[in-house]
Amino acid sequence: MELSFCGLRRIPEEELVLKDIRYLALIEVDLSSLYRRWGRPDIAVDDLAEWLCFAFSLPNGDKFALQREAQHPPTSGFLLSVTIGLFSEEAAKQVTAALDVHGARVLEVSGEVTR
């Protein structure tokens, strides 16, 4: 499945509907490289922690977000959460490439993904 990332745009974290996205993968990507390419992250707060968040939208309406605990991240990577149209191992690889950040790669994919 080849997805089109033409028109990929950064959106405010508030535009994500949390019930519409689910965890897909752990992505290794350098935080300062994300800053340089996509600007400062949004800050989201939930019952667990404060999160750095980079949210994106595709022209077809699919959305995805990279999230990482702000203060004490347990890993150097970012959690990739996506809408259902992007919920596949292949989409995780394509999203990572579309970030246009040198060295970004998929570290692990959710066990819920059918391979």
mmCIF file of C-alpha atoms in Angstrom:
data_model
loop_
_atom_site.group_PDB
_atom_site.id
_atom_site.type_symbol
_atom_site.label_atom_id
_atom_site.label_comp_id
_atom_site.label_asym_id
_atom_site.label_seq_id
_atom_site.Cartn_x
_atom_site.Cartn_y
_atom_site.Cartn_z
ATOM 1 C CA MET A 1 0.000 0.000 0.000
ATOM 2 C CA GLU A 2 1.581 3.251 -1.131
ATOM 3 C CA LEU A 3 0.297 6.276 0.735
ATOM 4 C CA SER A 4 0.572 9.835 -0.534
ATOM 5 C CA PHE A 5 2.257 12.256 1.840
ATOM 6 C CA CYS A 6 2.022 15.190 -0.578
ATOM 7 C CA GLY A 7 0.396 17.959 1.375
ATOM 8 C CA LEU A 8 1.513 16.612 4.754
ATOM 9 C CA ARG A 9 1.049 19.404 7.253
ATOM 10 C CA ARG A 10 1.674 19.995 10.910
ATOM 11 C CA ILE A 11 -1.489 20.548 12.948
ATOM 12 C CA PRO A 12 -2.097 21.638 16.545
ATOM 13 C CA GLU A 13 -2.271 18.727 18.974
ATOM 14 C CA GLU A 14 -5.797 19.830 19.926
ATOM 15 C CA GLU A 15 -7.029 18.735 16.476
ATOM 16 C CA LEU A 16 -6.384 15.101 17.350
ATOM 17 C CA VAL A 17 -9.391 13.172 18.600
ATOM 18 C CA LEU A 18 -7.805 10.750 21.039
ATOM 19 C CA LYS A 19 -10.474 8.084 20.555
ATOM 20 C CA ASP A 20 -9.672 8.079 16.821
ATOM 21 C CA ILE A 21 -5.951 7.327 17.142
ATOM 22 C CA ARG A 22 -4.095 4.330 18.455
ATOM 23 C CA TYR A 23 -0.517 3.380 19.144
ATOM 24 C CA LEU A 24 1.250 1.946 16.096
ATOM 25 C CA ALA A 25 5.001 2.027 16.650
ATOM 26 C CA LEU A 26 8.018 3.287 18.519
ATOM 27 C CA ILE A 27 10.037 5.599 16.269
ATOM 28 C CA GLU A 28 13.683 6.551 16.792
ATOM 29 C CA VAL A 29 14.062 10.180 15.773
ATOM 30 C CA ASP A 30 16.260 12.929 17.151
ATOM 31 C CA LEU A 31 14.301 15.594 19.026
ATOM 32 C CA SER A 32 16.492 18.483 17.851
ATOM 33 C CA SER A 33 16.130 17.287 14.241
ATOM 34 C CA LEU A 34 12.350 17.301 14.641
ATOM 35 C CA TYR A 35 12.594 20.865 16.009
ATOM 36 C CA ARG A 36 14.639 21.993 13.017
ATOM 37 C CA ARG A 37 12.336 20.362 10.469
ATOM 38 C CA TRP A 38 8.893 20.829 12.045
ATOM 39 C CA GLY A 39 9.192 23.546 14.701
ATOM 40 C CA ARG A 40 8.581 23.389 18.429
ATOM 41 C CA PRO A 41 6.374 20.603 19.768
ATOM 42 C CA ASP A 42 2.989 21.169 21.324
ATOM 43 C CA ILE A 43 2.721 20.316 25.003
ATOM 44 C CA ALA A 44 -0.139 18.015 26.001
ATOM 45 C CA VAL A 45 -1.017 17.054 29.550
ATOM 46 C CA ASP A 46 -2.941 14.006 30.744
ATOM 47 C CA ASP A 47 -3.301 12.121 34.026
ATOM 48 C CA LEU A 48 0.079 10.453 33.511
ATOM 49 C CA ALA A 49 2.456 13.153 32.375
ATOM 50 C CA GLU A 50 3.293 16.156 30.244
ATOM 51 C CA TRP A 51 3.965 15.147 26.628
ATOM 52 C CA LEU A 52 5.867 16.636 23.693
ATOM 53 C CA CYS A 53 3.653 16.220 20.663
ATOM 54 C CA PHE A 54 4.113 16.675 16.933
ATOM 55 C CA ALA A 55 0.749 16.134 15.189
ATOM 56 C CA PHE A 56 0.235 15.875 11.440
ATOM 57 C CA SER A 57 -2.568 15.591 8.920
ATOM 58 C CA LEU A 58 -2.717 14.215 5.386
ATOM 59 C CA PRO A 59 -5.021 15.682 2.720
ATOM 60 C CA ASN A 60 -7.187 12.518 2.854
ATOM 61 C CA GLY A 61 -7.968 13.193 6.540
ATOM 62 C CA ASP A 62 -5.669 10.609 8.089
ATOM 63 C CA LYS A 63 -3.746 11.940 11.076
ATOM 64 C CA PHE A 64 -0.773 10.849 13.107
ATOM 65 C CA ALA A 65 1.201 12.077 16.076
ATOM 66 C CA LEU A 66 4.620 11.584 17.566
ATOM 67 C CA GLN A 67 4.523 11.796 21.356
ATOM 68 C CA ARG A 68 7.134 11.549 24.066
ATOM 69 C CA GLU A 69 7.049 12.189 27.782
ATOM 70 C CA ALA A 70 8.446 15.689 28.296
ATOM 71 C CA GLN A 71 10.254 15.427 31.618
ATOM 72 C CA HIS A 72 11.481 11.849 32.035
ATOM 73 C CA PRO A 73 11.047 9.877 28.820
ATOM 74 C CA PRO A 74 11.638 6.155 29.371
ATOM 75 C CA THR A 75 13.141 5.881 25.886
ATOM 76 C CA SER A 76 14.784 8.210 23.399
ATOM 77 C CA GLY A 77 12.112 7.359 20.857
ATOM 78 C CA PHE A 78 8.657 8.747 20.149
ATOM 79 C CA LEU A 79 5.357 6.903 20.234
ATOM 80 C CA LEU A 80 3.665 6.980 16.835
ATOM 81 C CA SER A 81 -0.123 6.987 17.069
ATOM 82 C CA VAL A 82 -2.288 7.003 13.953
ATOM 83 C CA THR A 83 -5.843 6.981 12.638
ATOM 84 C CA ILE A 84 -7.138 3.662 11.301
ATOM 85 C CA GLY A 85 -6.157 4.373 7.672
ATOM 86 C CA LEU A 86 -2.485 4.411 8.706
ATOM 87 C CA PHE A 87 -2.590 1.392 11.017
ATOM 88 C CA SER A 88 -0.092 -0.939 9.337
ATOM 89 C CA GLU A 89 3.593 -1.768 9.510
ATOM 90 C CA GLU A 90 4.102 -0.423 5.991
ATOM 91 C CA ALA A 91 2.408 2.867 6.921
ATOM 92 C CA ALA A 92 4.729 3.203 9.943
ATOM 93 C CA LYS A 93 7.716 2.992 7.598
ATOM 94 C CA GLN A 94 6.177 5.482 5.163
ATOM 95 C CA VAL A 95 5.279 7.941 7.944
ATOM 96 C CA THR A 96 8.835 7.743 9.258
ATOM 97 C CA ALA A 97 10.237 8.493 5.788
ATOM 98 C CA ALA A 98 7.745 11.346 5.275
ATOM 99 C CA LEU A 99 9.034 13.090 8.408
ATOM 100 C CA ASP A 100 12.064 14.020 6.304
ATOM 101 C CA VAL A 101 14.414 13.726 9.289
ATOM 102 C CA HIS A 102 17.786 12.029 8.810
ATOM 103 C CA GLY A 103 18.161 8.828 10.827
ATOM 104 C CA ALA A 104 14.469 8.398 11.698
ATOM 105 C CA ARG A 105 13.523 4.718 11.821
ATOM 106 C CA VAL A 106 10.928 2.322 13.163
ATOM 107 C CA LEU A 107 12.191 0.506 16.269
ATOM 108 C CA GLU A 108 9.166 -1.686 16.976
ATOM 109 C CA VAL A 109 5.613 -2.078 15.766
ATOM 110 C CA SER A 110 2.576 -2.763 17.935
ATOM 111 C CA GLY A 111 1.679 -6.429 18.330
ATOM 112 C CA GLU A 112 -1.868 -5.483 17.286
ATOM 113 C CA VAL A 113 -0.729 -4.896 13.698
ATOM 114 C CA THR A 114 -1.465 -7.694 11.273
ATOM 115 C CA ARG A 115 1.681 -8.314 9.273
#
